[in-house]
């Protein structure tokens, strides 16, 4: 999930966060509970550098970096910048093979570029094994591990399981005698029934051109039994299921605030937090905004449920990968182990993070304290990265423009998907061209 | 005899060729302009040559396996045959024409008002210039929130006077339809750059000679005649400068579009620069992006040159 809209704000304020240098030379052992470096491995040291783009979870992690530095003696240089700028700098770094950044905070959709084209991420499983390090992968849903794997190798450790969750107002659902939908038709029915524009809208969609509408549509495409590509890799986005999925979004928009056609994930979460809508599909990394009593009017009146149906849903989570050209791989691995350790991931929970570890998701004590965990545990095994194609950017750019045009009434759903199909075929034919 | 000797003597002393003597005379002058020439060569010439060179290559910066090879005008052909390119050019042209025209008219009016002696004039001018000094990204963010249908101030007041809303003149959110989205971008640009236009015109107004106005007053010219037949023609140069700067600037608008509409709804507000950005930094198709940039740059230069030459001719005729 790219964050071109929201993170531009952080881009304007682009804050260079240089972590404090803590001189202590602590133990070289990792703080993870599930992995430990072998006694024979050299003690990681030196400096590592990386880029991130602000989210509540990653911001909270950055605050803990002095602890990591103290524990390991490794110095961390990190810059918190705009998301687009981050991926551009990383791409240029990998292309030039300079190894300027040791660690990458990366999404599954970027594996096509970073691994498939630039061969820039180190296979973590192989490297960890060579260092005698156990990554403890059994504590992660296999689906999430697959989301960050290519060609049989794991390239990044899951850090935040950003899932697309069905967020609903418990008070409104209880009053109306409704339960969160488990089928697409029930979802459409619930949102229509609860639509009362003078008080609260039935729903909202992320209709903004770009990734928001693409991700929103993708769940409905898969839910309707459609696919982006056939088994030969040809686009199938003009299928009846694809058209129906777009029609579903148009139907939902009738029970949504008028501005929904321009909503990104942040606007959608804000609208839900303001109590404007009864139901929405939100990315789980927006949980923080729903919990914040100073900003949310629905604290204690909302819950998550998995997206209706049993088909796969779109995954927008983040992970930590290692630059294959890094000059300090041992320290990079130590950081990745630490950042994805159970201890650190648990510490991020109060701010509404979505930990990818099974042992955290299934912990009953934690589930009682952080109720969204249980729904996320149920949703995680269905969460799939949309595509790892190196043409991901072009695909999203073209299809989202057509879908947004259909949503605003400039095109019919059939015409929009037929146009997108032609453009995708051309992108593949020309190797990513216009 | 003496005369002959003198003549022979003169023939024996060969004069330096005209080119050499010209160079000798101009050498000190060349020395003065050399730093500027070097600066231009390094900071403008080299990037431009680089741009042209790479626009002739098939190059995907994110995929080294594709390699980088010469394809002549292949990128230009792809761009010129692309529907989205021509659409972006049209959007850019409409945006630039609308924004700069409004800025010119408003800027002229404001400059005429500010020319008068009013209390706190200097403070007023300083405050008035704030929008033009703001970062375009910040301007974009500010307007994005003001235009938001749910909680934006602009949308709120437009709904209050029944211009916006289900029963209003505009039934849909401002950023939800192509023309209102483009109009919103124009309004944002006008808000940001009208003060700049006014400042340049004000500088032109304050440098006008007083004699023609005195003569007009003696002849009994009305204020309108004075403005139309003296002020405006004399302001010609200042207006041209302001227009050229603003047209070139408007043709490369990116920031506010990126933030406010992202090119939507659909592709309706994708400007040429946003398209270049997406091709270059999204898809990393650098050859294509460079070709597109050069085509738009050429169009901008042609438009500016046409305006300049036309106004120069009119100035010479006057």
Tab-separated table of N, CA and C in Angstrom, chain A residues 17 48-52 58 61-62 65 76-80 86 90 100-105 320 335 338:
chain	number	residue	atom	x	y	z
A	17	UNK	N	15.513	11.815	11.036
A	17	UNK	CA	15.640	11.337	12.415
A	17	UNK	C	16.973	10.612	12.552
A	48	UNK	N	24.329	0.928	10.620
A	48	UNK	CA	23.404	0.615	9.528
A	48	UNK	C	22.549	1.853	9.228
A	49	UNK	N	22.136	1.953	7.982
A	49	UNK	CA	21.362	3.113	7.530
A	49	UNK	C	20.132	2.613	6.780
A	50	UNK	N	19.014	3.252	7.023
A	50	UNK	CA	17.830	2.907	6.230
A	50	UNK	C	16.827	4.045	6.215
A	51	UNK	N	15.810	3.875	5.344
A	51	UNK	CA	14.748	4.863	5.189
A	51	UNK	C	13.425	4.251	5.637
A	52	UNK	N	12.564	5.069	6.184
A	52	UNK	CA	11.191	4.641	6.460
A	52	UNK	C	10.258	5.793	6.098
A	58	UNK	N	5.596	2.380	12.793
A	58	UNK	CA	7.024	2.551	12.530
A	58	UNK	C	7.567	3.728	13.336
A	61	UNK	N	8.315	2.390	16.618
A	61	UNK	CA	9.522	1.559	16.577
A	61	UNK	C	10.777	2.433	16.638
A	62	UNK	N	10.737	3.540	15.898
A	62	UNK	CA	11.920	4.409	15.859
A	62	UNK	C	12.289	4.911	17.259
A	65	UNK	N	14.697	2.611	19.030
A	65	UNK	CA	16.000	2.300	18.441
A	65	UNK	C	17.166	2.540	19.411
A	76	UNK	N	22.508	3.215	14.486
A	76	UNK	CA	21.459	3.227	13.461
A	76	UNK	C	21.249	4.646	12.944
A	77	UNK	N	21.369	4.818	11.634
A	77	UNK	CA	20.998	6.083	10.992
A	77	UNK	C	19.714	5.841	10.214
A	78	UNK	N	18.673	6.592	10.546
A	78	UNK	CA	17.409	6.380	9.853
A	78	UNK	C	16.810	7.712	9.454
A	79	UNK	N	16.312	7.773	8.229
A	79	UNK	CA	15.627	8.977	7.756
A	79	UNK	C	14.166	8.641	7.524
A	80	UNK	N	13.296	9.462	8.066
A	80	UNK	CA	11.843	9.265	7.940
A	80	UNK	C	11.352	10.228	6.862
A	86	UNK	N	11.058	7.647	-0.689
A	86	UNK	CA	11.770	6.504	-0.124
A	86	UNK	C	11.980	5.409	-1.179
A	90	UNK	N	15.512	4.179	-2.824
A	90	UNK	CA	15.909	2.774	-2.691
A	90	UNK	C	16.157	2.155	-4.067
A	100	UNK	N	23.983	1.929	-0.068
A	100	UNK	CA	23.858	3.066	0.844
A	100	UNK	C	22.909	2.735	1.991
A	101	UNK	N	21.854	1.983	1.679
A	101	UNK	CA	20.893	1.600	2.706
A	101	UNK	C	21.046	0.107	2.993
A	102	UNK	N	21.174	-0.217	4.258
A	102	UNK	CA	21.431	-1.612	4.627
A	102	UNK	C	20.141	-2.405	4.776
A	103	UNK	N	19.097	-1.728	5.228
A	103	UNK	CA	17.828	-2.394	5.521
A	103	UNK	C	16.725	-1.693	4.747
A	104	UNK	N	15.767	-2.457	4.258
A	104	UNK	CA	14.636	-1.873	3.527
A	104	UNK	C	13.338	-2.176	4.246
A	105	UNK	N	12.555	-1.141	4.435
A	105	UNK	CA	11.194	-1.274	4.974
A	105	UNK	C	10.299	-1.410	3.746
A	320	UNK	N	10.687	-6.143	6.767
A	320	UNK	CA	12.077	-5.657	6.774
A	320	UNK	C	12.931	-6.587	5.912
A	335	UNK	N	19.351	-6.137	13.211
A	335	UNK	CA	18.257	-5.174	13.328
A	335	UNK	C	16.926	-5.809	12.920
A	338	UNK	N	15.656	-8.009	15.577
A	338	UNK	CA	15.146	-7.223	16.712
A	338	UNK	C	13.783	-6.601	16.381
